[in-house]
């Protein structure tokens, strides 16, 4: 599945944030920007980005705490992080790298320097390009992302593109609860009409097609859905 690479930028200084966002967008990345650590964590959770660019000195939750939280959540811990710091915060950079940040840039930096780091980190981490992510096998269900094919006990299950994405999102993290919002953003991508009830319609169709194994998709009342692997 070719998807635009999504980057979340967390930076409270508007001028710097605008420069980062502008340059990333010009390179074709899909960018979501936040001014605070709180909003940034929310964006990371909702959008499931491929990379995070994180300023250290933020009002409220600072960058190091954001880094720590991203690394302790099983859903976000593999997302690469580039830390942005001022020269006088170099000891924070060391802490940040210790907390699992992948790289850093020091202010002032040129857009060219930042973009080079972004490319390098994305290439090095190979996020979303790891081969083991291209196939999901759970009991009798096999999802092959490269072939865009789902098989149940060896038999092809004909799914729409949307159903495929929703099933892949759920099954690639069995046991994990997804809200309807998260499924919308992560499976269907950006620019979709945000009618969360749509998800229920797709889930209903999916279950029908997956019968008799339709109980693999579990409804969590008031929240959303989860893939059951046990
Ligand atoms: Ca700052």
JSON list of C-alpha atoms and ligand atoms in Angstrom, two decimals:
[
{"chain": "A", "resi": 1, "resn": "UNK", "atom": "CA", "xyz": [0.00, 0.00, 0.00]},
{"chain": "A", "resi": 2, "resn": "UNK", "atom": "CA", "xyz": [1.61, 3.25, -1.03]},
{"chain": "A", "resi": 3, "resn": "UNK", "atom": "CA", "xyz": [0.72, 5.91, 1.46]},
{"chain": "A", "resi": 4, "resn": "UNK", "atom": "CA", "xyz": [2.11, 9.40, 1.87]},
{"chain": "A", "resi": 5, "resn": "UNK", "atom": "CA", "xyz": [4.66, 9.49, 4.67]},
{"chain": "A", "resi": 6, "resn": "UNK", "atom": "CA", "xyz": [3.06, 11.21, 7.66]},
{"chain": "A", "resi": 7, "resn": "UNK", "atom": "CA", "xyz": [5.07, 13.42, 9.97]},
{"chain": "A", "resi": 8, "resn": "UNK", "atom": "CA", "xyz": [3.94, 15.00, 13.23]},
{"chain": "A", "resi": 9, "resn": "UNK", "atom": "CA", "xyz": [5.79, 18.21, 14.14]},
{"chain": "A", "resi": 10, "resn": "UNK", "atom": "CA", "xyz": [5.66, 19.43, 17.75]},
{"chain": "A", "resi": 11, "resn": "UNK", "atom": "CA", "xyz": [7.14, 22.90, 18.12]},
{"chain": "A", "resi": 12, "resn": "UNK", "atom": "CA", "xyz": [5.81, 25.85, 20.12]},
{"chain": "A", "resi": 13, "resn": "UNK", "atom": "CA", "xyz": [7.69, 28.59, 18.28]},
{"chain": "A", "resi": 14, "resn": "UNK", "atom": "CA", "xyz": [5.44, 29.55, 15.39]},
{"chain": "A", "resi": 15, "resn": "UNK", "atom": "CA", "xyz": [8.17, 30.81, 13.04]},
{"chain": "A", "resi": 16, "resn": "UNK", "atom": "CA", "xyz": [10.21, 27.63, 13.35]},
{"chain": "A", "resi": 17, "resn": "UNK", "atom": "CA", "xyz": [7.12, 25.44, 13.14]},
{"chain": "A", "resi": 18, "resn": "UNK", "atom": "CA", "xyz": [5.99, 27.17, 9.96]},
{"chain": "A", "resi": 19, "resn": "UNK", "atom": "CA", "xyz": [9.40, 26.74, 8.32]},
{"chain": "A", "resi": 20, "resn": "UNK", "atom": "CA", "xyz": [9.52, 23.04, 9.22]},
{"chain": "A", "resi": 21, "resn": "UNK", "atom": "CA", "xyz": [5.96, 22.39, 8.04]},
{"chain": "A", "resi": 22, "resn": "UNK", "atom": "CA", "xyz": [6.45, 24.32, 4.80]},
{"chain": "A", "resi": 23, "resn": "UNK", "atom": "CA", "xyz": [9.63, 22.50, 3.87]},
{"chain": "A", "resi": 24, "resn": "UNK", "atom": "CA", "xyz": [8.29, 19.06, 4.73]},
{"chain": "A", "resi": 25, "resn": "UNK", "atom": "CA", "xyz": [5.11, 19.66, 2.73]},
{"chain": "A", "resi": 26, "resn": "UNK", "atom": "CA", "xyz": [7.17, 20.82, -0.24]},
{"chain": "A", "resi": 27, "resn": "UNK", "atom": "CA", "xyz": [8.95, 17.46, -0.14]},
{"chain": "A", "resi": 28, "resn": "UNK", "atom": "CA", "xyz": [5.60, 15.71, -0.38]},
{"chain": "A", "resi": 29, "resn": "UNK", "atom": "CA", "xyz": [5.20, 14.65, 3.24]},
{"chain": "A", "resi": 30, "resn": "UNK", "atom": "CA", "xyz": [1.81, 14.86, 4.93]},
{"chain": "A", "resi": 31, "resn": "UNK", "atom": "CA", "xyz": [2.40, 17.05, 7.97]},
{"chain": "A", "resi": 32, "resn": "UNK", "atom": "CA", "xyz": [0.43, 17.54, 11.20]},
{"chain": "A", "resi": 33, "resn": "UNK", "atom": "CA", "xyz": [1.66, 20.25, 13.54]},
{"chain": "A", "resi": 34, "resn": "UNK", "atom": "CA", "xyz": [1.07, 20.86, 17.23]},
{"chain": "A", "resi": 35, "resn": "UNK", "atom": "CA", "xyz": [2.17, 23.65, 19.58]},
{"chain": "A", "resi": 36, "resn": "UNK", "atom": "CA", "xyz": [2.12, 21.68, 22.81]},
{"chain": "A", "resi": 37, "resn": "UNK", "atom": "CA", "xyz": [3.19, 18.26, 23.98]},
{"chain": "A", "resi": 38, "resn": "UNK", "atom": "CA", "xyz": [-0.40, 17.42, 24.90]},
{"chain": "A", "resi": 39, "resn": "UNK", "atom": "CA", "xyz": [-1.72, 18.22, 21.43]},
{"chain": "A", "resi": 40, "resn": "UNK", "atom": "CA", "xyz": [1.26, 16.49, 19.89]},
{"chain": "A", "resi": 41, "resn": "UNK", "atom": "CA", "xyz": [0.60, 13.24, 21.75]},
{"chain": "A", "resi": 42, "resn": "UNK", "atom": "CA", "xyz": [-3.03, 13.41, 20.66]},
{"chain": "A", "resi": 43, "resn": "UNK", "atom": "CA", "xyz": [-1.97, 13.85, 17.02]},
{"chain": "A", "resi": 44, "resn": "UNK", "atom": "CA", "xyz": [0.50, 10.98, 17.28]},
{"chain": "A", "resi": 45, "resn": "UNK", "atom": "CA", "xyz": [-2.21, 8.77, 18.72]},
{"chain": "A", "resi": 46, "resn": "UNK", "atom": "CA", "xyz": [-4.82, 9.77, 16.13]},
{"chain": "A", "resi": 47, "resn": "UNK", "atom": "CA", "xyz": [-2.66, 9.85, 13.02]},
{"chain": "A", "resi": 48, "resn": "UNK", "atom": "CA", "xyz": [-0.08, 7.13, 13.59]},
{"chain": "A", "resi": 49, "resn": "UNK", "atom": "CA", "xyz": [2.73, 9.06, 11.87]},
{"chain": "A", "resi": 50, "resn": "UNK", "atom": "CA", "xyz": [5.86, 7.58, 10.27]},
{"chain": "A", "resi": 51, "resn": "UNK", "atom": "CA", "xyz": [8.10, 10.13, 11.98]},
{"chain": "A", "resi": 52, "resn": "UNK", "atom": "CA", "xyz": [7.94, 12.67, 14.79]},
{"chain": "A", "resi": 53, "resn": "UNK", "atom": "CA", "xyz": [9.88, 15.93, 14.88]},
{"chain": "A", "resi": 54, "resn": "UNK", "atom": "CA", "xyz": [9.93, 17.01, 18.48]},
{"chain": "A", "resi": 55, "resn": "UNK", "atom": "CA", "xyz": [11.09, 20.23, 20.09]},
{"chain": "A", "resi": 56, "resn": "UNK", "atom": "CA", "xyz": [12.49, 19.71, 23.59]},
{"chain": "A", "resi": 57, "resn": "UNK", "atom": "CA", "xyz": [11.49, 22.98, 25.27]},
{"chain": "A", "resi": 58, "resn": "UNK", "atom": "CA", "xyz": [7.71, 23.03, 25.19]},
{"chain": "A", "resi": 59, "resn": "UNK", "atom": "CA", "xyz": [5.17, 24.59, 27.53]},
{"chain": "A", "resi": 60, "resn": "UNK", "atom": "CA", "xyz": [3.35, 21.96, 29.61]},
{"chain": "A", "resi": 61, "resn": "UNK", "atom": "CA", "xyz": [4.58, 18.46, 28.87]},
{"chain": "A", "resi": 62, "resn": "UNK", "atom": "CA", "xyz": [8.12, 18.95, 27.57]},
{"chain": "A", "resi": 63, "resn": "UNK", "atom": "CA", "xyz": [9.68, 17.14, 24.64]},
{"chain": "A", "resi": 64, "resn": "UNK", "atom": "CA", "xyz": [11.54, 14.62, 26.77]},
{"chain": "A", "resi": 65, "resn": "UNK", "atom": "CA", "xyz": [8.31, 13.51, 28.44]},
{"chain": "A", "resi": 66, "resn": "UNK", "atom": "CA", "xyz": [6.63, 13.26, 25.05]},
{"chain": "A", "resi": 67, "resn": "UNK", "atom": "CA", "xyz": [9.52, 11.12, 23.86]},
{"chain": "A", "resi": 68, "resn": "UNK", "atom": "CA", "xyz": [9.20, 8.88, 26.90]},
{"chain": "A", "resi": 69, "resn": "UNK", "atom": "CA", "xyz": [5.44, 8.47, 26.46]},
{"chain": "A", "resi": 70, "resn": "UNK", "atom": "CA", "xyz": [5.77, 7.64, 22.77]},
{"chain": "A", "resi": 71, "resn": "UNK", "atom": "CA", "xyz": [8.36, 5.00, 23.57]},
{"chain": "A", "resi": 72, "resn": "UNK", "atom": "CA", "xyz": [6.32, 3.33, 26.30]},
{"chain": "A", "resi": 73, "resn": "UNK", "atom": "CA", "xyz": [3.11, 2.96, 24.24]},
{"chain": "A", "resi": 74, "resn": "UNK", "atom": "CA", "xyz": [3.19, -0.26, 22.25]},
{"chain": "A", "resi": 75, "resn": "UNK", "atom": "CA", "xyz": [1.31, 1.44, 19.44]},
{"chain": "A", "resi": 76, "resn": "UNK", "atom": "CA", "xyz": [3.81, 4.26, 19.02]},
{"chain": "A", "resi": 77, "resn": "UNK", "atom": "CA", "xyz": [7.10, 2.94, 20.32]},
{"chain": "A", "resi": 78, "resn": "UNK", "atom": "CA", "xyz": [8.51, 2.11, 16.87]},
{"chain": "A", "resi": 79, "resn": "UNK", "atom": "CA", "xyz": [7.90, 5.57, 15.42]},
{"chain": "A", "resi": 80, "resn": "UNK", "atom": "CA", "xyz": [11.22, 7.33, 14.81]},
{"chain": "A", "resi": 81, "resn": "UNK", "atom": "CA", "xyz": [11.79, 10.65, 16.57]},
{"chain": "A", "resi": 82, "resn": "UNK", "atom": "CA", "xyz": [14.04, 13.53, 15.61]},
{"chain": "A", "resi": 83, "resn": "UNK", "atom": "CA", "xyz": [14.61, 15.86, 18.54]},
{"chain": "A", "resi": 84, "resn": "UNK", "atom": "CA", "xyz": [14.99, 19.59, 17.96]},
{"chain": "A", "resi": 85, "resn": "UNK", "atom": "CA", "xyz": [16.95, 21.54, 20.53]},
{"chain": "A", "resi": 86, "resn": "UNK", "atom": "CA", "xyz": [18.61, 24.87, 21.16]},
{"chain": "A", "resi": 87, "resn": "UNK", "atom": "CA", "xyz": [22.38, 24.87, 21.46]},
{"chain": "A", "resi": 88, "resn": "UNK", "atom": "CA", "xyz": [22.23, 25.37, 25.23]},
{"chain": "A", "resi": 89, "resn": "UNK", "atom": "CA", "xyz": [20.00, 22.30, 25.64]},
{"chain": "A", "resi": 90, "resn": "UNK", "atom": "CA", "xyz": [22.61, 19.83, 24.50]},
{"chain": "A", "resi": 91, "resn": "UNK", "atom": "CA", "xyz": [22.42, 17.84, 27.72]},
{"chain": "A", "resi": 92, "resn": "UNK", "atom": "CA", "xyz": [18.71, 17.39, 26.98]},
{"chain": "A", "resi": 93, "resn": "UNK", "atom": "CA", "xyz": [19.61, 15.93, 23.60]},
{"chain": "A", "resi": 94, "resn": "UNK", "atom": "CA", "xyz": [21.71, 13.29, 25.33]},
{"chain": "A", "resi": 95, "resn": "UNK", "atom": "CA", "xyz": [18.80, 12.47, 27.62]},
{"chain": "A", "resi": 96, "resn": "UNK", "atom": "CA", "xyz": [16.51, 12.41, 24.57]},
{"chain": "A", "resi": 97, "resn": "UNK", "atom": "CA", "xyz": [18.73, 9.95, 22.75]},
{"chain": "A", "resi": 98, "resn": "UNK", "atom": "CA", "xyz": [18.80, 7.88, 25.93]},
{"chain": "A", "resi": 99, "resn": "UNK", "atom": "CA", "xyz": [14.99, 7.88, 25.90]},
{"chain": "A", "resi": 100, "resn": "UNK", "atom": "CA", "xyz": [15.01, 6.49, 22.40]},
{"chain": "A", "resi": 101, "resn": "UNK", "atom": "CA", "xyz": [15.10, 9.48, 20.05]},
{"chain": "A", "resi": 102, "resn": "UNK", "atom": "CA", "xyz": [16.71, 8.50, 16.75]},
{"chain": "A", "resi": 103, "resn": "UNK", "atom": "CA", "xyz": [18.49, 11.70, 15.84]},
{"chain": "A", "resi": 104, "resn": "UNK", "atom": "CA", "xyz": [18.59, 15.40, 16.61]},
{"chain": "A", "resi": 105, "resn": "UNK", "atom": "CA", "xyz": [19.10, 18.82, 15.05]},
{"chain": "A", "resi": 106, "resn": "UNK", "atom": "CA", "xyz": [20.30, 21.91, 16.87]},
{"chain": "A", "resi": 107, "resn": "UNK", "atom": "CA", "xyz": [18.71, 25.32, 16.32]},
{"chain": "A", "resi": 108, "resn": "UNK", "atom": "CA", "xyz": [19.34, 27.23, 14.19]},
{"chain": "A", "resi": 109, "resn": "UNK", "atom": "CA", "xyz": [19.26, 24.63, 11.45]},
{"chain": "A", "resi": 110, "resn": "UNK", "atom": "CA", "xyz": [18.74, 24.97, 7.72]},
{"chain": "A", "resi": 111, "resn": "UNK", "atom": "CA", "xyz": [15.73, 23.34, 6.06]},
{"chain": "A", "resi": 112, "resn": "UNK", "atom": "CA", "xyz": [18.17, 21.37, 3.94]},
{"chain": "A", "resi": 113, "resn": "UNK", "atom": "CA", "xyz": [19.85, 19.95, 7.04]},
{"chain": "A", "resi": 114, "resn": "UNK", "atom": "CA", "xyz": [16.52, 18.95, 8.59]},
{"chain": "A", "resi": 115, "resn": "UNK", "atom": "CA", "xyz": [15.27, 17.31, 5.38]},
{"chain": "A", "resi": 116, "resn": "UNK", "atom": "CA", "xyz": [18.51, 15.33, 5.11]},
{"chain": "A", "resi": 117, "resn": "UNK", "atom": "CA", "xyz": [18.02, 14.05, 8.67]},
{"chain": "A", "resi": 118, "resn": "UNK", "atom": "CA", "xyz": [14.40, 13.18, 7.95]},
{"chain": "A", "resi": 119, "resn": "UNK", "atom": "CA", "xyz": [15.36, 11.15, 4.88]},
{"chain": "A", "resi": 120, "resn": "UNK", "atom": "CA", "xyz": [18.18, 9.40, 6.70]},
{"chain": "A", "resi": 121, "resn": "UNK", "atom": "CA", "xyz": [16.08, 8.46, 9.71]},
{"chain": "A", "resi": 122, "resn": "UNK", "atom": "CA", "xyz": [13.18, 7.23, 7.55]},
{"chain": "A", "resi": 123, "resn": "UNK", "atom": "CA", "xyz": [15.57, 5.14, 5.47]},
{"chain": "A", "resi": 124, "resn": "UNK", "atom": "CA", "xyz": [17.44, 3.78, 8.46]},
{"chain": "A", "resi": 125, "resn": "UNK", "atom": "CA", "xyz": [14.39, 2.84, 10.47]},
{"chain": "A", "resi": 126, "resn": "UNK", "atom": "CA", "xyz": [12.57, 1.54, 7.39]},
{"chain": "A", "resi": 127, "resn": "UNK", "atom": "CA", "xyz": [9.37, 2.32, 9.19]},
{"chain": "A", "resi": 128, "resn": "UNK", "atom": "CA", "xyz": [6.38, 0.63, 7.52]},
{"chain": "A", "resi": 129, "resn": "UNK", "atom": "CA", "xyz": [8.72, -1.07, 5.10]},
{"chain": "A", "resi": 130, "resn": "UNK", "atom": "CA", "xyz": [9.76, -3.95, 7.27]},
{"chain": "A", "resi": 131, "resn": "UNK", "atom": "CA", "xyz": [8.90, -7.18, 5.47]},
{"chain": "A", "resi": 132, "resn": "UNK", "atom": "CA", "xyz": [7.34, -8.79, 8.55]},
{"chain": "A", "resi": 133, "resn": "UNK", "atom": "CA", "xyz": [4.71, -6.05, 8.43]},
{"chain": "A", "resi": 134, "resn": "UNK", "atom": "CA", "xyz": [3.68, -7.07, 4.95]},
{"chain": "A", "resi": 135, "resn": "UNK", "atom": "CA", "xyz": [2.03, -10.28, 6.10]},
{"chain": "A", "resi": 136, "resn": "UNK", "atom": "CA", "xyz": [-0.19, -10.90, 9.06]},
{"chain": "A", "resi": 137, "resn": "UNK", "atom": "CA", "xyz": [-1.09, -14.44, 9.97]},
{"chain": "A", "resi": 138, "resn": "UNK", "atom": "CA", "xyz": [-3.47, -15.16, 12.80]},
{"chain": "A", "resi": 139, "resn": "UNK", "atom": "CA", "xyz": [-4.90, -18.64, 13.11]},
{"chain": "A", "resi": 140, "resn": "UNK", "atom": "CA", "xyz": [-6.65, -19.36, 9.78]},
{"chain": "A", "resi": 141, "resn": "UNK", "atom": "CA", "xyz": [-6.47, -15.76, 8.59]},
{"chain": "A", "resi": 142, "resn": "UNK", "atom": "CA", "xyz": [-3.68, -14.58, 6.31]},
{"chain": "A", "resi": 143, "resn": "UNK", "atom": "CA", "xyz": [-3.39, -10.96, 5.19]},
{"chain": "A", "resi": 144, "resn": "UNK", "atom": "CA", "xyz": [-0.86, -10.33, 2.44]},
{"chain": "A", "resi": 145, "resn": "UNK", "atom": "CA", "xyz": [-0.29, -6.62, 2.00]},
{"chain": "A", "resi": 146, "resn": "UNK", "atom": "CA", "xyz": [1.90, -6.93, -1.09]},
{"chain": "A", "resi": 147, "resn": "UNK", "atom": "CA", "xyz": [-0.66, -9.07, -2.92]},
{"chain": "A", "resi": 148, "resn": "UNK", "atom": "CA", "xyz": [-3.50, -7.11, -1.32]},
{"chain": "A", "resi": 149, "resn": "UNK", "atom": "CA", "xyz": [-5.13, -10.40, -0.53]},
{"chain": "A", "resi": 150, "resn": "UNK", "atom": "CA", "xyz": [-6.91, -11.93, 2.43]},
{"chain": "A", "resi": 151, "resn": "UNK", "atom": "CA", "xyz": [-7.30, -15.67, 2.81]},
{"chain": "A", "resi": 152, "resn": "UNK", "atom": "CA", "xyz": [-9.32, -17.54, 5.37]},
{"chain": "A", "resi": 153, "resn": "UNK", "atom": "CA", "xyz": [-8.38, -21.23, 5.64]},
{"chain": "A", "resi": 154, "resn": "UNK", "atom": "CA", "xyz": [-6.69, -20.86, 2.27]},
{"chain": "A", "resi": 155, "resn": "UNK", "atom": "CA", "xyz": [-9.72, -19.39, 0.52]},
{"chain": "A", "resi": 156, "resn": "UNK", "atom": "CA", "xyz": [-9.60, -15.84, -0.82]},
{"chain": "A", "resi": 157, "resn": "UNK", "atom": "CA", "xyz": [-11.98, -13.45, 0.94]},
{"chain": "A", "resi": 158, "resn": "UNK", "atom": "CA", "xyz": [-13.04, -10.72, -1.50]},
{"chain": "A", "resi": 159, "resn": "UNK", "atom": "CA", "xyz": [-12.79, -7.40, 0.33]},
{"chain": "A", "resi": 160, "resn": "UNK", "atom": "CA", "xyz": [-13.18, -3.81, -0.76]},
{"chain": "A", "resi": 161, "resn": "UNK", "atom": "CA", "xyz": [-10.10, -1.59, -0.41]},
{"chain": "A", "resi": 162, "resn": "UNK", "atom": "CA", "xyz": [-11.59, 0.03, 2.68]},
{"chain": "A", "resi": 163, "resn": "UNK", "atom": "CA", "xyz": [-12.49, -3.27, 4.32]},
{"chain": "A", "resi": 164, "resn": "UNK", "atom": "CA", "xyz": [-8.98, -4.51, 3.63]},
{"chain": "A", "resi": 165, "resn": "UNK", "atom": "CA", "xyz": [-7.40, -1.48, 5.31]},
{"chain": "A", "resi": 166, "resn": "UNK", "atom": "CA", "xyz": [-9.63, -1.72, 8.36]},
{"chain": "A", "resi": 167, "resn": "UNK", "atom": "CA", "xyz": [-8.98, -5.44, 8.77]},
{"chain": "A", "resi": 168, "resn": "UNK", "atom": "CA", "xyz": [-5.22, -4.95, 8.35]},
{"chain": "A", "resi": 169, "resn": "UNK", "atom": "CA", "xyz": [-5.17, -2.15, 10.89]},
{"chain": "A", "resi": 170, "resn": "UNK", "atom": "CA", "xyz": [-7.02, -4.27, 13.44]},
{"chain": "A", "resi": 171, "resn": "UNK", "atom": "CA", "xyz": [-5.23, -7.55, 12.80]},
{"chain": "A", "resi": 172, "resn": "UNK", "atom": "CA", "xyz": [-1.72, -6.11, 12.71]},
{"chain": "A", "resi": 173, "resn": "UNK", "atom": "CA", "xyz": [-2.16, -5.28, 16.40]},
{"chain": "A", "resi": 174, "resn": "UNK", "atom": "CA", "xyz": [-4.33, -8.01, 17.85]},
{"chain": "A", "resi": 175, "resn": "UNK", "atom": "CA", "xyz": [-5.80, -7.29, 21.26]},
{"chain": "A", "resi": 176, "resn": "UNK", "atom": "CA", "xyz": [-5.38, -3.55, 20.84]},
{"chain": "A", "resi": 177, "resn": "UNK", "atom": "CA", "xyz": [-8.54, -1.47, 21.09]},
{"chain": "A", "resi": 178, "resn": "UNK", "atom": "CA", "xyz": [-9.11, 1.07, 18.35]},
{"chain": "A", "resi": 179, "resn": "UNK", "atom": "CA", "xyz": [-11.63, 3.87, 18.55]},
{"chain": "A", "resi": 180, "resn": "UNK", "atom": "CA", "xyz": [-13.73, 4.55, 15.48]},
{"chain": "A", "resi": 181, "resn": "UNK", "atom": "CA", "xyz": [-11.80, 7.81, 15.05]},
{"chain": "A", "resi": 182, "resn": "UNK", "atom": "CA", "xyz": [-8.48, 5.98, 15.07]},
{"chain": "A", "resi": 183, "resn": "UNK", "atom": "CA", "xyz": [-9.69, 3.45, 12.54]},
{"chain": "A", "resi": 184, "resn": "UNK", "atom": "CA", "xyz": [-10.93, 6.24, 10.31]},
{"chain": "A", "resi": 185, "resn": "UNK", "atom": "CA", "xyz": [-7.63, 8.10, 10.39]},
{"chain": "A", "resi": 186, "resn": "UNK", "atom": "CA", "xyz": [-5.30, 5.16, 10.30]},
{"chain": "A", "resi": 187, "resn": "UNK", "atom": "CA", "xyz": [-7.07, 2.84, 7.94]},
{"chain": "A", "resi": 188, "resn": "UNK", "atom": "CA", "xyz": [-8.80, 5.24, 5.64]},
{"chain": "A", "resi": 189, "resn": "UNK", "atom": "CA", "xyz": [-6.23, 8.01, 5.73]},
{"chain": "A", "resi": 190, "resn": "UNK", "atom": "CA", "xyz": [-6.78, 11.70, 5.49]},
{"chain": "A", "resi": 191, "resn": "UNK", "atom": "CA", "xyz": [-9.46, 13.57, 3.65]},
{"chain": "A", "resi": 192, "resn": "UNK", "atom": "CA", "xyz": [-12.26, 11.16, 4.42]},
{"chain": "A", "resi": 193, "resn": "UNK", "atom": "CA", "xyz": [-15.58, 12.45, 5.55]},
{"chain": "A", "resi": 194, "resn": "UNK", "atom": "CA", "xyz": [-15.42, 12.12, 9.28]},
{"chain": "A", "resi": 195, "resn": "UNK", "atom": "CA", "xyz": [-18.62, 10.26, 9.90]},
{"chain": "A", "resi": 196, "resn": "UNK", "atom": "CA", "xyz": [-17.44, 7.75, 12.43]},
{"chain": "A", "resi": 197, "resn": "UNK", "atom": "CA", "xyz": [-20.56, 5.61, 12.07]},
{"chain": "A", "resi": 198, "resn": "UNK", "atom": "CA", "xyz": [-19.24, 4.71, 8.60]},
{"chain": "A", "resi": 199, "resn": "UNK", "atom": "CA", "xyz": [-16.82, 2.42, 10.33]},
{"chain": "A", "resi": 200, "resn": "UNK", "atom": "CA", "xyz": [-19.69, 0.38, 11.74]},
{"chain": "A", "resi": 201, "resn": "UNK", "atom": "CA", "xyz": [-21.02, -0.21, 8.25]},
{"chain": "A", "resi": 202, "resn": "UNK", "atom": "CA", "xyz": [-17.63, -1.45, 7.03]},
{"chain": "A", "resi": 203, "resn": "UNK", "atom": "CA", "xyz": [-17.21, -3.66, 10.10]},
{"chain": "A", "resi": 204, "resn": "UNK", "atom": "CA", "xyz": [-20.61, -5.22, 9.55]},
{"chain": "A", "resi": 205, "resn": "UNK", "atom": "CA", "xyz": [-19.70, -6.03, 5.94]},
{"chain": "A", "resi": 206, "resn": "UNK", "atom": "CA", "xyz": [-16.32, -7.39, 7.03]},
{"chain": "A", "resi": 207, "resn": "UNK", "atom": "CA", "xyz": [-17.85, -9.70, 9.61]},
{"chain": "A", "resi": 208, "resn": "UNK", "atom": "CA", "xyz": [-20.28, -11.06, 7.06]},
{"chain": "A", "resi": 209, "resn": "UNK", "atom": "CA", "xyz": [-17.43, -11.90, 4.70]},
{"chain": "A", "resi": 210, "resn": "UNK", "atom": "CA", "xyz": [-15.28, -13.40, 7.46]},
{"chain": "A", "resi": 211, "resn": "UNK", "atom": "CA", "xyz": [-18.01, -15.72, 8.74]},
{"chain": "A", "resi": 212, "resn": "UNK", "atom": "CA", "xyz": [-17.75, -18.19, 10.40]},
{"chain": "A", "resi": 213, "resn": "UNK", "atom": "CA", "xyz": [-14.63, -16.51, 11.81]},
{"chain": "A", "resi": 214, "resn": "UNK", "atom": "CA", "xyz": [-16.49, -13.21, 12.20]},
{"chain": "A", "resi": 215, "resn": "UNK", "atom": "CA", "xyz": [-16.00, -13.23, 15.98]},
{"chain": "A", "resi": 216, "resn": "UNK", "atom": "CA", "xyz": [-12.36, -12.27, 15.39]},
{"chain": "A", "resi": 217, "resn": "UNK", "atom": "CA", "xyz": [-13.56, -8.68, 15.36]},
{"chain": "A", "resi": 218, "resn": "UNK", "atom": "CA", "xyz": [-14.77, -7.77, 18.79]},
{"chain": "A", "resi": 219, "resn": "UNK", "atom": "CA", "xyz": [-16.96, -4.75, 19.56]},
{"chain": "A", "resi": 220, "resn": "UNK", "atom": "CA", "xyz": [-15.88, -2.77, 22.58]},
{"chain": "A", "resi": 221, "resn": "UNK", "atom": "CA", "xyz": [-18.93, -0.97, 23.80]},
{"chain": "A", "resi": 222, "resn": "UNK", "atom": "CA", "xyz": [-18.62, 2.82, 23.78]},
{"chain": "A", "resi": 223, "resn": "UNK", "atom": "CA", "xyz": [-15.12, 2.69, 22.30]},
{"chain": "A", "resi": 224, "resn": "UNK", "atom": "CA", "xyz": [-14.70, 0.84, 19.05]},
{"chain": "A", "resi": 225, "resn": "UNK", "atom": "CA", "xyz": [-13.22, -2.44, 17.91]},
{"chain": "A", "resi": 226, "resn": "UNK", "atom": "CA", "xyz": [-10.49, -4.91, 18.61]},
{"chain": "A", "resi": 227, "resn": "UNK", "atom": "CA", "xyz": [-9.10, -7.95, 16.84]},
{"chain": "A", "resi": 228, "resn": "UNK", "atom": "CA", "xyz": [-9.26, -11.10, 18.94]},
{"chain": "A", "resi": 229, "resn": "UNK", "atom": "CA", "xyz": [-6.43, -13.55, 18.41]},
{"chain": "A", "resi": 230, "resn": "UNK", "atom": "CA", "xyz": [-7.18, -16.00, 21.21]},
{"chain": "B", "resi": 1, "resn": "LIG", "atom": "CA1", "xyz": [10.51, 25.49, 22.15]}
]
